[in-house]
Backbone as JSON Lines, residues from 0, in Angstrom:
{"i":0,"aa":"M","n":[7.89,-14.18,-3.91],"ca":[7.34,-15.61,-4.88],"c":[7.65,-16.44,-3.53]}
{"i":1,"aa":"Q","n":[8.57,-16.53,-3.49],"ca":[8.58,-18.24,-2.29],"c":[7.51,-18.55,-1.12]}
{"i":2,"aa":"V","n":[7.52,-16.83,-0.44],"ca":[6.46,-16.91,0.73],"c":[5.46,-17.37,0.75]}
{"i":3,"aa":"V","n":[4.71,-16.67,0.0],"ca":[3.33,-17.85,-0.98],"c":[3.09,-18.84,-1.2]}
{"i":4,"aa":"E","n":[4.47,-19.61,-2.34],"ca":[3.97,-20.8,-2.76],"c":[4.84,-22.12,-1.36]}
{"i":5,"aa":"A","n":[5.15,-21.1,-0.33],"ca":[5.43,-21.8,0.45],"c":[3.97,-21.54,2.14]}
{"i":6,"aa":"A","n":[3.66,-20.99,1.68],"ca":[2.17,-20.23,2.59],"c":[1.16,-21.25,1.85]}
{"i":7,"aa":"N","n":[0.89,-21.59,0.92],"ca":[0.26,-21.96,-0.24],"c":[0.48,-23.77,0.18]}
{"i":8,"aa":"Q","n":[1.26,-23.75,-0.04],"ca":[1.53,-25.3,1.19],"c":[1.39,-25.91,1.79]}
{"i":9,"aa":"F","n":[0.89,-25.03,3.01],"ca":[1.39,-25.23,4.03],"c":[-0.42,-24.79,4.39]}
{"i":10,"aa":"N","n":[-0.93,-24.35,3.71],"ca":[-2.54,-24.08,4.12],"c":[-1.61,-22.79,4.51]}
{"i":11,"aa":"V","n":[-1.58,-22.36,4.87],"ca":[-0.91,-20.57,5.6],"c":[-1.79,-19.43,5.45]}
{"i":12,"aa":"V","n":[-2.33,-18.33,6.0],"ca":[-2.91,-17.03,5.24],"c":[-2.12,-16.18,5.65]}
{"i":13,"aa":"I","n":[-1.99,-15.67,4.37],"ca":[-0.68,-14.35,4.73],"c":[-1.4,-12.86,4.47]}
{"i":14,"aa":"I","n":[-1.08,-12.21,5.4],"ca":[-2.1,-10.97,6.16],"c":[-0.48,-9.63,5.58]}
{"i":15,"aa":"P","n":[-1.0,-8.56,4.08],"ca":[1.0,-8.2,4.53],"c":[0.55,-6.99,5.08]}
{"i":16,"aa":"I","n":[1.54,-6.38,5.27],"ca":[1.45,-4.86,5.52],"c":[2.35,-4.38,5.22]}
{"i":17,"aa":"G","n":[1.72,-2.77,5.26],"ca":[2.59,-1.64,4.48],"c":[2.94,-1.29,5.76]}
{"i":18,"aa":"G","n":[2.87,-0.68,5.33],"ca":[3.55,1.55,7.04],"c":[2.68,0.46,8.22]}
{"i":19,"aa":"G","n":[1.62,0.04,8.5],"ca":[2.03,-0.29,10.03],"c":[0.26,0.47,11.18]}
{"i":20,"aa":"T","n":[0.55,1.21,10.5],"ca":[-0.69,2.0,11.18],"c":[-1.97,1.28,11.6]}
{"i":21,"aa":"S","n":[-2.15,0.6,10.48],"ca":[-3.63,0.07,11.54],"c":[-4.94,0.32,12.06]}
{"i":22,"aa":"V","n":[-4.67,1.74,11.04],"ca":[-5.97,2.72,11.02],"c":[-7.37,1.75,10.5]}
{"i":23,"aa":"S","n":[-7.03,1.75,10.17],"ca":[-8.74,0.86,9.64],"c":[-8.71,-1.06,10.01]}
{"i":24,"aa":"N","n":[-7.43,-1.67,10.84],"ca":[-7.7,-2.41,11.68],"c":[-6.77,-3.73,10.86]}
{"i":25,"aa":"A","n":[-6.13,-2.78,9.48],"ca":[-6.57,-4.05,8.27],"c":[-5.39,-5.6,9.22]}
{"i":26,"aa":"L","n":[-4.83,-5.32,9.68],"ca":[-3.46,-6.85,10.14],"c":[-4.18,-7.23,11.68]}
{"i":27,"aa":"E","n":[-4.99,-6.83,11.44],"ca":[-6.0,-7.71,13.2],"c":[-6.37,-9.1,12.18]}
{"i":28,"aa":"C","n":[-6.26,-10.21,12.68],"ca":[-6.17,-11.55,12.57],"c":[-7.73,-12.38,12.26]}
{"i":29,"aa":"P","n":[-8.77,-11.88,11.38],"ca":[-10.3,-12.96,12.1],"c":[-9.98,-13.76,13.03]}
{"i":30,"aa":"S","n":[-11.05,-13.85,14.19],"ca":[-11.43,-15.4,15.1],"c":[-11.2,-15.9,14.27]}
{"i":31,"aa":"E","n":[-12.04,-16.11,13.19],"ca":[-12.96,-17.26,12.85],"c":[-11.57,-18.4,12.28]}
{"i":32,"aa":"E","n":[-11.08,-17.83,12.18],"ca":[-9.95,-18.61,10.99],"c":[-9.25,-19.67,12.33]}
{"i":33,"aa":"K","n":[-8.96,-20.58,11.24],"ca":[-8.0,-21.92,12.07],"c":[-7.03,-21.64,11.75]}
{"i":34,"aa":"R","n":[-6.55,-21.65,10.61],"ca":[-5.01,-22.18,10.0],"c":[-3.66,-20.73,10.34]}
{"i":35,"aa":"S","n":[-2.86,-21.58,10.28],"ca":[-1.79,-19.99,10.34],"c":[-2.24,-18.99,9.89]}
{"i":36,"aa":"I","n":[-1.85,-17.77,10.65],"ca":[-1.25,-16.8,9.97],"c":[0.08,-15.88,9.87]}
{"i":37,"aa":"C","n":[0.44,-15.6,8.81],"ca":[1.32,-14.41,8.6],"c":[0.62,-13.41,8.21]}
{"i":38,"aa":"S","n":[1.92,-12.58,8.89],"ca":[2.14,-11.49,8.56],"c":[2.96,-10.2,7.29]}
{"i":39,"aa":"L","n":[2.49,-10.7,5.99],"ca":[4.59,-10.76,5.78],"c":[4.29,-8.85,5.24]}
{"i":40,"aa":"D","n":[6.17,-8.27,5.64],"ca":[6.23,-7.03,5.48],"c":[6.26,-6.28,4.16]}
{"i":41,"aa":"M","n":[5.5,-5.7,4.06],"ca":[5.95,-5.15,2.43],"c":[7.42,-3.73,2.26]}
{"i":42,"aa":"A","n":[7.46,-3.41,3.19],"ca":[8.11,-2.48,3.71],"c":[9.51,-2.19,2.38]}
{"i":43,"aa":"I","n":[10.69,-3.61,2.01],"ca":[10.6,-3.81,1.22],"c":[11.12,-2.95,-0.39]}
{"i":44,"aa":"M","n":[8.93,-3.73,-0.1],"ca":[9.01,-3.31,-2.44],"c":[8.41,-1.34,-2.25]}
{"i":45,"aa":"D","n":[9.68,-1.03,-1.89],"ca":[9.08,0.54,-2.29],"c":[9.67,1.45,-3.03]}
{"i":46,"aa":"K","n":[9.19,0.86,-4.6],"ca":[9.54,2.03,-5.33],"c":[9.11,2.4,-7.02]}
{"i":47,"aa":"I","n":[9.21,3.39,-6.81],"ca":[8.33,3.82,-8.43],"c":[9.44,3.12,-9.73]}
{"i":48,"aa":"L","n":[8.3,2.03,-10.05],"ca":[9.16,1.16,-10.91],"c":[9.27,2.08,-12.34]}
{"i":49,"aa":"W","n":[8.55,2.8,-12.93],"ca":[8.22,3.31,-13.85],"c":[6.88,4.4,-13.62]}
{"i":50,"aa":"I","n":[7.89,5.41,-14.39],"ca":[6.97,6.48,-14.53],"c":[6.54,6.88,-16.07]}
{"i":51,"aa":"D","n":[5.08,7.34,-17.25],"ca":[4.69,7.15,-17.84],"c":[4.55,8.45,-18.2]}
{"i":52,"aa":"D","n":[5.23,9.15,-19.21],"ca":[5.02,11.23,-19.07],"c":[4.17,11.57,-20.75]}
{"i":53,"aa":"S","n":[3.34,10.64,-20.81],"ca":[3.08,10.74,-22.36],"c":[1.87,9.99,-21.2]}
{"i":54,"aa":"N","n":[1.23,8.75,-20.49],"ca":[0.26,9.04,-20.11],"c":[-0.63,9.55,-19.28]}
{"i":55,"aa":"F","n":[0.51,9.88,-18.35],"ca":[0.77,10.23,-16.85],"c":[-0.02,9.34,-15.96]}
{"i":56,"aa":"L","n":[0.39,8.39,-15.9],"ca":[0.91,7.39,-15.18],"c":[2.23,6.66,-14.4]}
{"i":57,"aa":"C","n":[1.38,6.03,-12.94],"ca":[2.31,5.12,-12.28],"c":[2.65,4.36,-11.72]}
{"i":58,"aa":"R","n":[3.51,3.4,-12.66],"ca":[4.06,1.95,-11.5],"c":[4.27,2.46,-11.06]}
{"i":59,"aa":"A","n":[4.59,1.76,-9.4],"ca":[4.53,1.66,-7.75],"c":[4.44,-0.29,-7.16]}
{"i":60,"aa":"Q","n":[5.44,0.35,-6.64],"ca":[5.41,-1.67,-5.71],"c":[4.84,-0.29,-4.12]}
{"i":61,"aa":"A","n":[4.06,-2.05,-4.06],"ca":[2.46,-1.42,-2.15],"c":[3.24,-1.09,-2.0]}
{"i":62,"aa":"G","n":[4.61,-1.48,-1.27],"ca":[5.31,-1.09,-0.16],"c":[5.7,0.05,0.12]}
{"i":63,"aa":"I","n":[5.28,1.14,-0.83],"ca":[5.84,2.22,-0.75],"c":[6.04,2.99,0.51]}
{"i":64,"aa":"I","n":[5.45,4.18,0.59],"ca":[5.73,5.44,2.07],"c":[4.85,5.94,1.32]}
{"i":65,"aa":"G","n":[3.95,6.85,1.44],"ca":[2.7,8.01,0.94],"c":[3.89,9.52,0.2]}
{"i":66,"aa":"Q","n":[4.48,9.35,1.24],"ca":[4.62,10.43,1.07],"c":[6.42,10.69,0.14]}
{"i":67,"aa":"S","n":[7.33,9.28,0.69],"ca":[8.29,8.79,-0.45],"c":[7.42,8.91,-1.58]}
{"i":68,"aa":"L","n":[5.97,8.36,-2.37],"ca":[5.94,8.23,-3.87],"c":[5.63,10.28,-3.7]}
{"i":69,"aa":"E","n":[4.63,10.76,-3.19],"ca":[4.52,11.42,-3.58],"c":[5.64,12.58,-3.86]}
{"i":70,"aa":"R","n":[6.83,13.34,-2.86],"ca":[7.98,13.45,-3.33],"c":[8.23,12.59,-4.81]}
{"i":71,"aa":"Q","n":[8.85,11.59,-4.47],"ca":[9.06,10.92,-5.78],"c":[8.62,12.1,-7.04]}
{"i":72,"aa":"L","n":[7.3,12.13,-7.16],"ca":[7.08,11.99,-8.24],"c":[6.49,13.38,-8.38]}
{"i":73,"aa":"N","n":[6.4,14.45,-6.81],"ca":[7.16,16.26,-6.78],"c":[7.81,15.84,-7.65]}
{"i":74,"aa":"A","n":[9.51,15.34,-7.62],"ca":[10.35,15.74,-8.46],"c":[10.26,16.65,-9.95]}
{"i":75,"aa":"K","n":[9.35,15.63,-10.61],"ca":[8.9,15.03,-12.13],"c":[8.07,16.25,-11.79]}
{"i":76,"aa":"G","n":[6.7,16.96,-10.6],"ca":[6.57,17.82,-11.48],"c":[4.61,16.74,-11.54]}
{"i":77,"aa":"Y","n":[4.8,15.78,-10.92],"ca":[3.11,15.45,-10.5],"c":[2.77,14.96,-9.06]}
{"i":78,"aa":"T","n":[1.65,14.5,-9.71],"ca":[1.08,14.3,-7.78],"c":[0.5,13.63,-7.4]}
{"i":79,"aa":"C","n":[-0.06,12.77,-6.45],"ca":[-0.75,11.06,-6.71],"c":[-2.08,12.14,-6.64]}
{"i":80,"aa":"G","n":[-2.31,12.73,-5.5],"ca":[-3.47,13.77,-5.99],"c":[-4.73,11.83,-4.81]}
{"i":81,"aa":"H","n":[-3.88,12.09,-3.78],"ca":[-4.34,11.45,-2.95],"c":[-3.27,11.7,-1.48]}
{"i":82,"aa":"E","n":[-3.94,11.84,-0.07],"ca":[-3.28,13.47,0.62],"c":[-4.14,12.0,2.24]}
{"i":83,"aa":"P","n":[-3.83,11.42,2.3],"ca":[-4.85,10.47,3.4],"c":[-3.87,11.48,4.96]}
{"i":84,"aa":"D","n":[-4.72,11.85,5.64],"ca":[-3.95,11.79,7.21],"c":[-2.81,11.66,7.05]}
{"i":85,"aa":"S","n":[-2.19,9.62,6.86],"ca":[-1.78,9.58,7.8],"c":[-0.45,8.53,6.92]}
{"i":86,"aa":"I","n":[-0.07,9.88,5.66],"ca":[0.6,9.7,3.88],"c":[1.7,9.56,5.18]}
{"i":87,"aa":"E","n":[2.36,9.97,5.65],"ca":[4.84,9.77,6.17],"c":[4.19,8.44,5.89]}
{"i":88,"aa":"F","n":[2.68,8.19,6.58],"ca":[3.65,6.25,7.68],"c":[2.44,4.97,7.03]}
{"i":89,"aa":"S","n":[1.13,5.89,5.54],"ca":[0.66,4.85,5.34],"c":[1.47,4.72,4.13]}
{"i":90,"aa":"S","n":[1.24,2.86,3.15],"ca":[2.16,2.32,2.45],"c":[0.64,2.75,0.71]}
{"i":91,"aa":"L","n":[0.94,2.6,-0.06],"ca":[-0.21,1.98,-1.68],"c":[-0.65,1.35,-1.52]}
{"i":92,"aa":"G","n":[0.4,-0.03,-1.35],"ca":[-0.89,-1.44,-0.71],"c":[-1.55,-0.83,-0.18]}
{"i":93,"aa":"G","n":[-0.99,-0.76,1.55],"ca":[-2.91,-0.02,1.78],"c":[-3.39,0.58,1.85]}
{"i":94,"aa":"W","n":[-3.58,1.89,1.14],"ca":[-4.46,2.43,0.56],"c":[-5.3,1.29,-0.22]}
{"i":95,"aa":"V","n":[-4.5,1.25,-1.07],"ca":[-5.73,-0.02,-2.17],"c":[-6.2,-1.36,-1.47]}
{"i":96,"aa":"A","n":[-6.05,-0.91,0.09],"ca":[-6.44,-2.61,0.07],"c":[-7.29,-2.15,1.6]}
{"i":97,"aa":"T","n":[-7.31,-1.14,2.0],"ca":[-8.26,-0.03,2.57],"c":[-9.78,0.56,2.44]}
{"i":98,"aa":"R","n":[-9.11,0.36,0.75],"ca":[-9.87,2.07,0.24],"c":[-10.07,2.74,0.77]}
{"i":99,"aa":"A","n":[-9.04,3.69,0.39],"ca":[-8.37,5.06,1.41],"c":[-8.35,6.25,0.94]}
{"i":100,"aa":"S","n":[-8.89,7.01,1.74],"ca":[-9.14,8.37,0.9],"c":[-8.77,9.21,1.57]}
{"i":101,"aa":"G","n":[-8.55,10.9,1.65],"ca":[-8.47,11.62,2.4],"c":[-8.99,13.13,1.56]}
{"i":102,"aa":"I","n":[-7.94,14.26,2.21],"ca":[-8.8,15.54,1.97],"c":[-9.15,15.67,0.7]}
{"i":103,"aa":"V","n":[-7.73,15.89,0.14],"ca":[-7.76,16.41,-1.29],"c":[-8.34,16.04,-2.0]}
{"i":104,"aa":"L","n":[-9.24,14.68,-2.1],"ca":[-10.35,13.83,-2.75],"c":[-11.49,15.22,-2.91]}
{"i":105,"aa":"L","n":[-11.87,15.55,-2.23],"ca":[-13.19,16.6,-2.74],"c":[-12.15,17.63,-3.92]}
{"i":106,"aa":"M","n":[-10.59,18.27,-3.92],"ca":[-10.4,18.71,-5.56],"c":[-11.6,18.59,-6.34]}
{"i":107,"aa":"Y","n":[-11.14,17.2,-5.95],"ca":[-11.69,16.02,-7.41],"c":[-13.13,16.06,-7.36]}
{"i":108,"aa":"D","n":[-14.15,15.9,-6.83],"ca":[-15.35,15.79,-6.15],"c":[-15.68,15.29,-7.56]}
{"i":109,"aa":"I","n":[-14.88,13.85,-6.0],"ca":[-15.55,12.72,-5.42],"c":[-16.32,12.03,-4.95]}
C-alpha cells in the first residue's frame, strides 16, 4: 500500500507484473505517457487466502501462478476451470487484467 501511496504522491504510473509472460504485451509502456512509470512485481502475492467449500469459492492473491493455483485447488478436489497455454508461468492477476482464455473454456460453452 505504501508503494501505491508514494506513486500517487509523486504522480508515477504503476504497471503491475505477474508471471511476466507478456503474451498480450501488458507490460508495454504507452508511448504517449509522459509520467514516470514503475513496474510493480506481484510475485510475493502468491497465496490462496481461503476456500469456501459450501459455496465453491476461492479467494487468491493476484501474483499466484496458474499452475500453483490449480495444484492447490486440485488437492482439495476442485479446479480453477481455466487453462491458458501459459498456465505454468502466468498469474491470476494477469489473467484478469488481460481477459485471458484457454482451451478448457470450450467445456463450459463460453
